[in-house]
Tab-separated table of C-alpha atoms and ligand atoms in Angstrom:
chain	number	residue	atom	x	y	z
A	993	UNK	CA	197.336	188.255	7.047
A	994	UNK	CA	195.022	191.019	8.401
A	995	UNK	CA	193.700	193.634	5.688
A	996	UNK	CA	192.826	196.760	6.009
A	997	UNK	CA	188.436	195.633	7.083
A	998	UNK	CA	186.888	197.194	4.717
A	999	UNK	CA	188.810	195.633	2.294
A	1000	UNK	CA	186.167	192.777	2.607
A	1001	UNK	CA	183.012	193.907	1.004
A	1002	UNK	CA	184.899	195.383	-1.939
A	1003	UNK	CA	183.993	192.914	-4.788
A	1004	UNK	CA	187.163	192.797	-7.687
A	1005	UNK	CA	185.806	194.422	-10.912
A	1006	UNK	CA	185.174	192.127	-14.071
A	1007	UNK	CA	186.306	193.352	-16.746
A	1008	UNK	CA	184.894	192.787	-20.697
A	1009	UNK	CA	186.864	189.253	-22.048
A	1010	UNK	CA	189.601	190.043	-23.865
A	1011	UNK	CA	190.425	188.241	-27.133
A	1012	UNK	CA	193.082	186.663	-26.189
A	1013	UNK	CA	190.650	184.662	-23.450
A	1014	UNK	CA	188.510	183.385	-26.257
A	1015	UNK	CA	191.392	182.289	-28.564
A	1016	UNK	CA	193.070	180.293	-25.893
A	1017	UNK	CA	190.015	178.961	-24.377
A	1018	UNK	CA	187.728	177.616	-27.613
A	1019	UNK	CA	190.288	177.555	-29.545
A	1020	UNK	CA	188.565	180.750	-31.825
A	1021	UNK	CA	190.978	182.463	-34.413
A	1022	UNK	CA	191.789	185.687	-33.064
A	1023	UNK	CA	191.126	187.182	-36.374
A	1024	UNK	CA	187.354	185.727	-36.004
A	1025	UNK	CA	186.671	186.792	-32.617
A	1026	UNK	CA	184.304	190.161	-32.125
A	1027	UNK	CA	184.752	191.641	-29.162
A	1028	UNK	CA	181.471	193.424	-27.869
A	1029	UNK	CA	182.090	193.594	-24.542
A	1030	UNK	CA	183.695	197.149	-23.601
A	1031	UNK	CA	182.138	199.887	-25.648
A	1032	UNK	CA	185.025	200.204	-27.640
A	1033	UNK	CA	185.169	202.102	-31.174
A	1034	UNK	CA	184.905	199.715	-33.389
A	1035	UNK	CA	186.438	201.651	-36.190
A	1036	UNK	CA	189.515	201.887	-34.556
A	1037	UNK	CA	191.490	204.936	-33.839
A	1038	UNK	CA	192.076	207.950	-36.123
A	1039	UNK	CA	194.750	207.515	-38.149
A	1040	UNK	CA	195.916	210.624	-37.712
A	1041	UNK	CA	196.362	209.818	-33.567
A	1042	UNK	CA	198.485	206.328	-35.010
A	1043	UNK	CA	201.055	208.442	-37.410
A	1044	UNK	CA	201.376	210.651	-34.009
A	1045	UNK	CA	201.772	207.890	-31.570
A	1046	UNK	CA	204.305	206.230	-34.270
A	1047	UNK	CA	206.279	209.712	-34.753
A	1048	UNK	CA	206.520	209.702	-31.005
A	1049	UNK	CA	207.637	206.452	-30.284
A	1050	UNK	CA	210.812	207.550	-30.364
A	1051	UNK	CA	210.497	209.543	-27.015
A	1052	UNK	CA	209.198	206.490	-24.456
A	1053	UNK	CA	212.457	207.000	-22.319
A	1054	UNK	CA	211.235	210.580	-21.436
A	1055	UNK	CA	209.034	211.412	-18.566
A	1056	UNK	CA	205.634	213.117	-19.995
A	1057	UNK	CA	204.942	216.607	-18.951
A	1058	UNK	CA	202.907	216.697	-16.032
A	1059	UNK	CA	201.623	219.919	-16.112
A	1060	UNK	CA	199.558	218.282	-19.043
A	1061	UNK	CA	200.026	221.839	-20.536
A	1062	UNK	CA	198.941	220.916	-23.917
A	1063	UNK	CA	195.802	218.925	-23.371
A	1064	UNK	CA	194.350	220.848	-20.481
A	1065	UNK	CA	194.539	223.839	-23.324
A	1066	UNK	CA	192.598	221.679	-25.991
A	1067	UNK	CA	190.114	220.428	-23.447
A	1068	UNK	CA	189.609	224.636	-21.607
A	1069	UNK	CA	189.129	225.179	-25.563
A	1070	UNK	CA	186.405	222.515	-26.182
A	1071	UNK	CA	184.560	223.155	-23.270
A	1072	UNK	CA	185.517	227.124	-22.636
A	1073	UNK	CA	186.659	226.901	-19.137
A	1074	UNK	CA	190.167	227.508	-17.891
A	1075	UNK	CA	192.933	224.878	-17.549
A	1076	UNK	CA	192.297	225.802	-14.061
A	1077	UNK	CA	189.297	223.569	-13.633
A	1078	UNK	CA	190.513	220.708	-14.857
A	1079	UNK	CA	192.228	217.025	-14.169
A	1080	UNK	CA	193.127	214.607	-16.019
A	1081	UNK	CA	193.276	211.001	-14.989
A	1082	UNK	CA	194.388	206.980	-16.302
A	1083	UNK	CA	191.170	206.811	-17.524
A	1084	UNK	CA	188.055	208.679	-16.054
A	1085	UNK	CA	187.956	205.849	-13.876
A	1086	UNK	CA	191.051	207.298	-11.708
A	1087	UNK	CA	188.853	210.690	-11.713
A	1088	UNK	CA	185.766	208.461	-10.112
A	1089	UNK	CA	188.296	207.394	-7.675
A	1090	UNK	CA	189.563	210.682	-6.855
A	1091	UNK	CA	186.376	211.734	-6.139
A	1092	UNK	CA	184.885	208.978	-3.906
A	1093	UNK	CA	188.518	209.572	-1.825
A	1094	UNK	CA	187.860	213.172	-1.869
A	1095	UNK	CA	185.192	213.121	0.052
A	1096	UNK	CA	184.543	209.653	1.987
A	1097	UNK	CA	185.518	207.538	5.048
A	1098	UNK	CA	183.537	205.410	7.290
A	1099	UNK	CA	180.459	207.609	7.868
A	1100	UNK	CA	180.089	208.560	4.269
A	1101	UNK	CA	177.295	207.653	2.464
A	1102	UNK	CA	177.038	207.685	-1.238
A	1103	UNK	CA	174.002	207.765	-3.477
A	1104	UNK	CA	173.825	205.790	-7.174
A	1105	UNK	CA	171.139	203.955	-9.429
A	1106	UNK	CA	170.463	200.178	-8.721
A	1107	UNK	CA	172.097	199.248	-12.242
A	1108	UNK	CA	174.979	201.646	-12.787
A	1109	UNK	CA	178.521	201.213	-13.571
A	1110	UNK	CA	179.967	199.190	-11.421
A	1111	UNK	CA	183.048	200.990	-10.407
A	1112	UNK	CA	180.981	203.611	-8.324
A	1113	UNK	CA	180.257	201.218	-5.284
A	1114	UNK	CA	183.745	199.625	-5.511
A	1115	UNK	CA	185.305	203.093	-5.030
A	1116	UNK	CA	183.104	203.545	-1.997
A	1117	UNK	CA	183.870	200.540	-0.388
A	1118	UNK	CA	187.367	201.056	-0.560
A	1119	UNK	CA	186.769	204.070	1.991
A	1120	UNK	CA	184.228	202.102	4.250
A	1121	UNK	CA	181.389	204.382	2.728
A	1122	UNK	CA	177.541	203.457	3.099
A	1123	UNK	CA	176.560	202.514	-0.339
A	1124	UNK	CA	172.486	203.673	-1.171
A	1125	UNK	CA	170.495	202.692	-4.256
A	1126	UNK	CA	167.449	204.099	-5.850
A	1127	UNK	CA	165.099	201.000	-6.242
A	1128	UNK	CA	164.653	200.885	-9.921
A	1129	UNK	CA	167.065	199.475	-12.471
A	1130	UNK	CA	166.787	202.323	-14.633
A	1131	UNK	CA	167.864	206.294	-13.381
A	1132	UNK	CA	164.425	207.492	-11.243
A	1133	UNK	CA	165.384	210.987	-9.920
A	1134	UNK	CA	162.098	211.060	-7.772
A	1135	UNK	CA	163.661	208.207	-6.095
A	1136	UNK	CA	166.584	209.774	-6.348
A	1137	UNK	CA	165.547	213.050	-4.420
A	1138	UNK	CA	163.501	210.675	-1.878
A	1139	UNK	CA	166.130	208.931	-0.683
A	1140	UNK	CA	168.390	212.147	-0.594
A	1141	UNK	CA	165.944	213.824	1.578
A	1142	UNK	CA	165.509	210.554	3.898
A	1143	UNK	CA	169.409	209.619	4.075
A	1144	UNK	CA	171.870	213.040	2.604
A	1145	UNK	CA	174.715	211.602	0.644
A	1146	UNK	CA	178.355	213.003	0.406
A	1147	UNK	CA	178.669	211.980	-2.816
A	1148	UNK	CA	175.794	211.331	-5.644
A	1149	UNK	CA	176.685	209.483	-9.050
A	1150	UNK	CA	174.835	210.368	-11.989
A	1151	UNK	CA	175.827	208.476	-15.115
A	1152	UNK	CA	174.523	210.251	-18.256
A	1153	UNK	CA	174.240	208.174	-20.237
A	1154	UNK	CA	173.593	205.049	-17.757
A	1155	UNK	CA	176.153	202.040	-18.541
A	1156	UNK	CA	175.474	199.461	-18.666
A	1157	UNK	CA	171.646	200.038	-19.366
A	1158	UNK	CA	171.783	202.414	-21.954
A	1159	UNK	CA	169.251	205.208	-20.739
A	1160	UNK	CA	169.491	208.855	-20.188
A	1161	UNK	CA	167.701	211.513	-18.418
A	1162	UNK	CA	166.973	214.482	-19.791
A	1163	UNK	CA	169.001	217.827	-18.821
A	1164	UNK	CA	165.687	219.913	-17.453
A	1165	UNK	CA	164.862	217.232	-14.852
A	1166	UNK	CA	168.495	216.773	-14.067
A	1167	UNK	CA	168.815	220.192	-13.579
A	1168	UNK	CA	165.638	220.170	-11.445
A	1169	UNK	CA	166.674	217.468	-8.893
A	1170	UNK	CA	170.472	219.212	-8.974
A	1171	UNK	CA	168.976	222.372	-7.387
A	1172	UNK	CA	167.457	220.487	-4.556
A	1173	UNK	CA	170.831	219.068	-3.159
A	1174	UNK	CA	172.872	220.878	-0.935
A	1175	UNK	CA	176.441	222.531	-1.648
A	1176	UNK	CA	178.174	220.719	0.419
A	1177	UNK	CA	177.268	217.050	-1.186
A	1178	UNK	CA	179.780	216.105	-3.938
A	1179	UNK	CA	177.785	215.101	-7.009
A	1180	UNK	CA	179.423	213.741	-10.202
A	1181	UNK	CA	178.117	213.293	-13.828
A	1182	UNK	CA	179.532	210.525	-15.469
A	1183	UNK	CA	179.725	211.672	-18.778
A	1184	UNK	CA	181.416	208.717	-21.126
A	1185	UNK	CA	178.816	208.528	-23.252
A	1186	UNK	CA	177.639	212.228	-24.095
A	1187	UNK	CA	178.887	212.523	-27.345
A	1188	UNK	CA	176.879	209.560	-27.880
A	1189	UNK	CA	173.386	211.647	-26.121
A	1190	UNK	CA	174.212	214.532	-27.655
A	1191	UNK	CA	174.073	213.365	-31.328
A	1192	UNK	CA	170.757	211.164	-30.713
A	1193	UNK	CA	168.771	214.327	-28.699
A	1194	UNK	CA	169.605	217.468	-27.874
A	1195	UNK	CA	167.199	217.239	-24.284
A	1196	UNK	CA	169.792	214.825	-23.313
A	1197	UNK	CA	173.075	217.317	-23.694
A	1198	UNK	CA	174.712	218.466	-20.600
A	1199	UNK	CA	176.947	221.011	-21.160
A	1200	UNK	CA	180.477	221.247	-18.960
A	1201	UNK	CA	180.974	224.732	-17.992
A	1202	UNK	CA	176.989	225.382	-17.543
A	1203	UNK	CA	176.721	222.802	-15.166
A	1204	UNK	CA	179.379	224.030	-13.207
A	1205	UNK	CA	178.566	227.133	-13.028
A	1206	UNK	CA	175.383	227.140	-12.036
A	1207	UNK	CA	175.846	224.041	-9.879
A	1208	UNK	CA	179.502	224.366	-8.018
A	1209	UNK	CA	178.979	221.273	-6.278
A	1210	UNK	CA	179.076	219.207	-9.558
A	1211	UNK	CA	182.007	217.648	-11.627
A	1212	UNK	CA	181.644	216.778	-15.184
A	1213	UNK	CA	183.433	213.833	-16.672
A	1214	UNK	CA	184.586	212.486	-19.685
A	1215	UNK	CA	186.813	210.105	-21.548
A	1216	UNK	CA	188.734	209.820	-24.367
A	1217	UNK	CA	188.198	205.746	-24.132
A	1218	UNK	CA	184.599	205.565	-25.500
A	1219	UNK	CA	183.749	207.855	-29.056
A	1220	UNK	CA	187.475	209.266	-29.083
A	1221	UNK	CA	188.776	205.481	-29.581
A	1222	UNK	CA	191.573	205.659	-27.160
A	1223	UNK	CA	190.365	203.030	-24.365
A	1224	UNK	CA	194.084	201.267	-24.636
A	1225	UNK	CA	195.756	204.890	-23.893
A	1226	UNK	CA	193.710	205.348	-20.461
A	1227	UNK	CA	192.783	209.057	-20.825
A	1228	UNK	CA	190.238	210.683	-19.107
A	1229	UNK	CA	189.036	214.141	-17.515
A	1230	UNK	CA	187.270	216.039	-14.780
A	1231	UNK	CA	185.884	219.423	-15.151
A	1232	UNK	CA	184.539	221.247	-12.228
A	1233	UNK	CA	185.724	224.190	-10.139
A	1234	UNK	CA	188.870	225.453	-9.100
A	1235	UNK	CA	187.972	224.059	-5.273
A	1236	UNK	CA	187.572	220.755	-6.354
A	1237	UNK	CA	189.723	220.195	-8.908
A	1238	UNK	CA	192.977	221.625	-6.442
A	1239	UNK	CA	191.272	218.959	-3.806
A	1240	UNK	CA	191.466	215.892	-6.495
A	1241	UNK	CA	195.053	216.933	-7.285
A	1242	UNK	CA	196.158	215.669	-4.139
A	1243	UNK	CA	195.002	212.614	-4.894
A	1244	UNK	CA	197.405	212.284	-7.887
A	1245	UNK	CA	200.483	210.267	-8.438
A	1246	UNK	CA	202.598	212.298	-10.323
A	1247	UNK	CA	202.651	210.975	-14.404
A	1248	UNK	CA	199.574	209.799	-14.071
A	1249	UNK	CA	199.360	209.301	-17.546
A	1250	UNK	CA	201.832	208.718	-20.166
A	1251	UNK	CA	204.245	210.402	-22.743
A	1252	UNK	CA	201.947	208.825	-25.423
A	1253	UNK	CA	198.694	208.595	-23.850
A	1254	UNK	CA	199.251	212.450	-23.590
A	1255	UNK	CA	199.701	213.195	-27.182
A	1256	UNK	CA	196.897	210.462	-28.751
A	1257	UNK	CA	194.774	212.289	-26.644
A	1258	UNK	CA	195.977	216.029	-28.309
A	1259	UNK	CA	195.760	214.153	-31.156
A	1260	UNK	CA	192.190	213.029	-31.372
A	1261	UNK	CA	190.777	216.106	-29.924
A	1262	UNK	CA	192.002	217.326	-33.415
A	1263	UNK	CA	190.034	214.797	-35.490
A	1264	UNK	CA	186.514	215.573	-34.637
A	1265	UNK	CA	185.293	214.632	-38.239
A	1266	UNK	CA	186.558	210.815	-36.919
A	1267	UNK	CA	184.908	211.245	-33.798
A	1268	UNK	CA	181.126	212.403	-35.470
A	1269	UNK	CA	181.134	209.881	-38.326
A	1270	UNK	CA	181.851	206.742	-35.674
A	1271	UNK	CA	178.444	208.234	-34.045
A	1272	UNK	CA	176.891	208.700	-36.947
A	1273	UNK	CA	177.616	205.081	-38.001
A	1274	UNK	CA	176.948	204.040	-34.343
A	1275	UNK	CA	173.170	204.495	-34.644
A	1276	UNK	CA	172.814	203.903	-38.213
A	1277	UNK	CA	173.998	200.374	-36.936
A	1278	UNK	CA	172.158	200.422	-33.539
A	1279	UNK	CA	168.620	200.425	-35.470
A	1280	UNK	CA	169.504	197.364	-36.459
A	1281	UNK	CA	169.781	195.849	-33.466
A	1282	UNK	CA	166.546	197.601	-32.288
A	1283	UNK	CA	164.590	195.494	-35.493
A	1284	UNK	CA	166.646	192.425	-34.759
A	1285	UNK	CA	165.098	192.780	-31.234
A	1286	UNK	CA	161.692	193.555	-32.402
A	1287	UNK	CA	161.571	190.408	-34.871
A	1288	UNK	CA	162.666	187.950	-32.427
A	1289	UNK	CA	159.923	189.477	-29.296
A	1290	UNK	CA	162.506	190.656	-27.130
A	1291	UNK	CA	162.509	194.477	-24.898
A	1292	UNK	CA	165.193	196.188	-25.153
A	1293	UNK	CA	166.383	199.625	-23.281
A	1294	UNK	CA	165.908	202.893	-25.959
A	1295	UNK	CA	170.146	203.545	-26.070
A	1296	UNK	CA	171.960	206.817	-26.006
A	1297	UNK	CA	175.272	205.385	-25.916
A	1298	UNK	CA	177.305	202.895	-28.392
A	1299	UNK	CA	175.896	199.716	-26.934
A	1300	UNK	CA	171.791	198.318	-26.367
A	1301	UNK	CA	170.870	196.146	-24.457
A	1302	UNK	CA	168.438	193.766	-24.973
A	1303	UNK	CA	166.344	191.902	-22.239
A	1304	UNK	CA	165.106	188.101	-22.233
A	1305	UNK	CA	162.561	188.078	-20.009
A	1306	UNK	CA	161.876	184.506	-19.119
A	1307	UNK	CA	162.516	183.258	-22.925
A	1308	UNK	CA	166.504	182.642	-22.125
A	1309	UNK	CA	168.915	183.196	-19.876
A	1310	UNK	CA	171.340	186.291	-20.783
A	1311	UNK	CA	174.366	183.753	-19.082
A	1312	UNK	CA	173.289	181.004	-21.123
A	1313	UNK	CA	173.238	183.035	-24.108
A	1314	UNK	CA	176.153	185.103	-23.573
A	1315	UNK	CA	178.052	181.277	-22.723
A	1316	UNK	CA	177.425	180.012	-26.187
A	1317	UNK	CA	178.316	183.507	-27.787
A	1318	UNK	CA	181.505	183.332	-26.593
A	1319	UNK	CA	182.339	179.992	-27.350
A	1320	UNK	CA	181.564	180.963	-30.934
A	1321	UNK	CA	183.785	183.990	-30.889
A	1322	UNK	CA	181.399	186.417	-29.865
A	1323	UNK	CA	182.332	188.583	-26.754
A	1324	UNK	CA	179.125	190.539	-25.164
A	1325	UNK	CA	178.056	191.481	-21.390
A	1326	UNK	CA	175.667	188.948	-19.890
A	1327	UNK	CA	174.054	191.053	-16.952
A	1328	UNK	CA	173.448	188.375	-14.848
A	1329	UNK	CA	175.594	189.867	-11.860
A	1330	UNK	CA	173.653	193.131	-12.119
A	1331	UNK	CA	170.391	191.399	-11.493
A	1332	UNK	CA	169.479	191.899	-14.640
A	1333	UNK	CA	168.387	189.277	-17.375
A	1334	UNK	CA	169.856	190.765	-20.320
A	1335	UNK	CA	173.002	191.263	-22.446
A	1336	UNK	CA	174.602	194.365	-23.198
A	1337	UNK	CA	176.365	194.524	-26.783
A	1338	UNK	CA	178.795	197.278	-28.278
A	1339	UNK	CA	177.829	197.722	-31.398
A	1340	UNK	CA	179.770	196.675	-33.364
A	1341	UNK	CA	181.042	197.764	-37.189
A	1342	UNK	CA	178.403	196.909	-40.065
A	1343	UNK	CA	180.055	193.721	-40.958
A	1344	UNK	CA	180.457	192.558	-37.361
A	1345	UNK	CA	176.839	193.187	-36.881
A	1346	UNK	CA	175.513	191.441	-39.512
A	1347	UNK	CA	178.106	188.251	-38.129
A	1348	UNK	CA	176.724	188.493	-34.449
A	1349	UNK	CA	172.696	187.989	-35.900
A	1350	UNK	CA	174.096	185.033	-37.445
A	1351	UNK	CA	175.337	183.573	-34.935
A	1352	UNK	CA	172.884	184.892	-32.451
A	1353	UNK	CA	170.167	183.001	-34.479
A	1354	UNK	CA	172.263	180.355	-33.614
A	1355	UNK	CA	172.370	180.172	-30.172
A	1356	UNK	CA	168.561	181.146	-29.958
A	1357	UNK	CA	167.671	178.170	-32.007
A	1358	UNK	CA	170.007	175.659	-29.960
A	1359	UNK	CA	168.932	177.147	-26.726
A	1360	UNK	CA	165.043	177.128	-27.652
B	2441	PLP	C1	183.955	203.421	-19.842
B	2441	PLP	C2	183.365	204.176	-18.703
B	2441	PLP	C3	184.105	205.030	-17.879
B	2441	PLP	C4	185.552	205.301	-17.922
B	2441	PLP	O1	186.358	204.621	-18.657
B	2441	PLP	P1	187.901	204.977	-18.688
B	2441	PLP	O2	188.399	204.088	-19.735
B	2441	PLP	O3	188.441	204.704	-17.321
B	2441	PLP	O4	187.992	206.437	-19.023
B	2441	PLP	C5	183.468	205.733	-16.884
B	2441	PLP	N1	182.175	205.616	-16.699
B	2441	PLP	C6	181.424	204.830	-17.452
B	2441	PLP	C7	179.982	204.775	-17.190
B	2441	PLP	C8	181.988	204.070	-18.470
B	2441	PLP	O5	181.219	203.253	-19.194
């Protein structure tokens, strides 16, 4: 059968293993496996978002409101803006969709990092879109505005944090390159990990409604899946101006989310205390990591987010390594595919941490 053409570059995102995979596959418990692998919460979810959810249950057979009246309020609240500049999406991944479709076809071209989340180019493809990258793995903006100068771009991707590397540039400079591209180019902060950059260092905070507002040709986004522990309720938003935000509505299936999704989200906008302590505990536990790295010789990427990653150089191979982790329970991202000789790991709760350097030492010894 004959496909729509540009259908064939598009490469099928990977997703994280789930547990299930591991337990079925090396026969692991699934009490015993640790998934690292998605940048989950690995406290779990608030409990006072799983009494809600439970109160609720009751109501599946209804349709949920899709004026999303009630969270659009909370989020205009958090981020003082109006309801009116706002969209919410199945995850923020629908909003990164929305975007790319808002503004590409065949002539398009769309500007990104080399090592980004992956979901960017895929989005582009779908719409036949030239796909540029700045040469390094890491965010450069002076390659950034280089290439924008050389090539224009309908659409530029900034993800602030950078998943899955870890890195994050700082406001001022983002701010800088920002007022060098024109109003007419489409550019989007991926925000899933800014609670995460906020915490660690204030330089690194990009606040909503100031970016818009001084930069209309920006959208700001965010997720509940990431610090707010919701990735299973697929809850995300955009925030940008009225103009663009009416333009991504016609993108939207109508319930784009659901009846529960809706309300775990209310829910854990109203637990912030949860939210700040799983960040708090986040690096707390990241530092060790950083000294597990340090002790054994190996780089890794200064984090601003709720995974590290740590590089190999030519002392192992991340597949290799992430291969035996998994066969031992352990779920993490090998970055092989991204050209990258590294892993990427979530980090995990205190006790699973100390349980993946056991088993790390492990592997490293059997793969010496
Ligand atoms: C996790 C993630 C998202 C969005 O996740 P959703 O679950 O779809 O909200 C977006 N961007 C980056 C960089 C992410 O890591």
């Amino acid at each position: 059968m004959k496909f729509n053409s540009v259908l064939e570059n598009v490469t099928t995102y990977e997703a994280g293993k789930p547990i299930e995979l591991v337990v079925r596959e090396y026969g692991v418990n699934s009490e015993d496996v640790i998934k690292l692998a998605s940048n989950e919460n690995p406290y779990g979810t608030s409990p006072m978002v799983t009494q809600k959810i439970q109160e609720l249950a009751k109501n599946m057979f209804i349709y949920p409101d899709d004026s999303m009246y009630e969270l659009k309020e909370a989020l205009a609240n958090k981020f003082d803006v109006n309801d009116k500049n706002i969209v919410i999406g199945s995850g923020s991944d629908q909003i990164l969709e929305f975007c790319v479709h808002s503004k590409c076809n065949n002539d398009s071209k769309i500007l990104m990092s080399k090592t980004t989340f992956a979901m960017y180019e895929i989005y582009g493809k779908q719409t036949g879109a030239t796909i540029l990258k700045t040469p390094d793995d890491e965010h450069n903006l002076e390659q950034f505005s280089t290439m924008y100068k050389e090539h224009g771009a309908d659409v530029i991707f900034l993800c602030l944090p950078n998943n899955p590397l870890g890195e994050c540039l700082d406001k001022e400079d983002v701010y800088n390159f920002l007022s060098e591209v024109h109003e007419d180019t489409l550019v989007v902060v991926d925000g899933a990990y800014q609670e995460y950059a906020t915490f660690k260092d204030e330089k690194k905070a990009i606040d909503a409604k100031d970016l818009i507002t001084k930069f209309p040709n920006c959208i700001y986004l965010g997720t509940f899946s990431k610090a707010y522990a919701l990735g299973g309720m697929r809850v995300g938003y955009g925030i940008a101006q009225e103009d663009i935000i009416k333009t991504l509505y016609k993108l939207r299936a109508p319930f784009n989310i659901t009846t529960l999704s809706l309300a775990a989200a209310i829910e854990a906008l109203k637990d912030e205390k949860f939210v700040q302590d799983s960040i708090a505990k986040n690096f707390e536990e990241m530092k060790r990591y950083e000294d597990y790295a340090k002790v054994k010789g190996f780089d890794y990427i200064d984090s601003y987010t709720n995974f590290i990653t740590i590089k190999f150089e030519d002392l192992y191979s991340s597949k290799a390594v992430a291969q035996e982790l998994l066969q031992r329970g352990v779920i993490v991202r090998d970055l092989t595919g991204y050209g990258v000789n590294a892993i990427r790991i979530t980090i995990g709760s205190n006790e699973q941490n100390t349980k993946v350097f056991k088993v790390l030492d492990e592997v490293l010894e059997k793969l010496k």
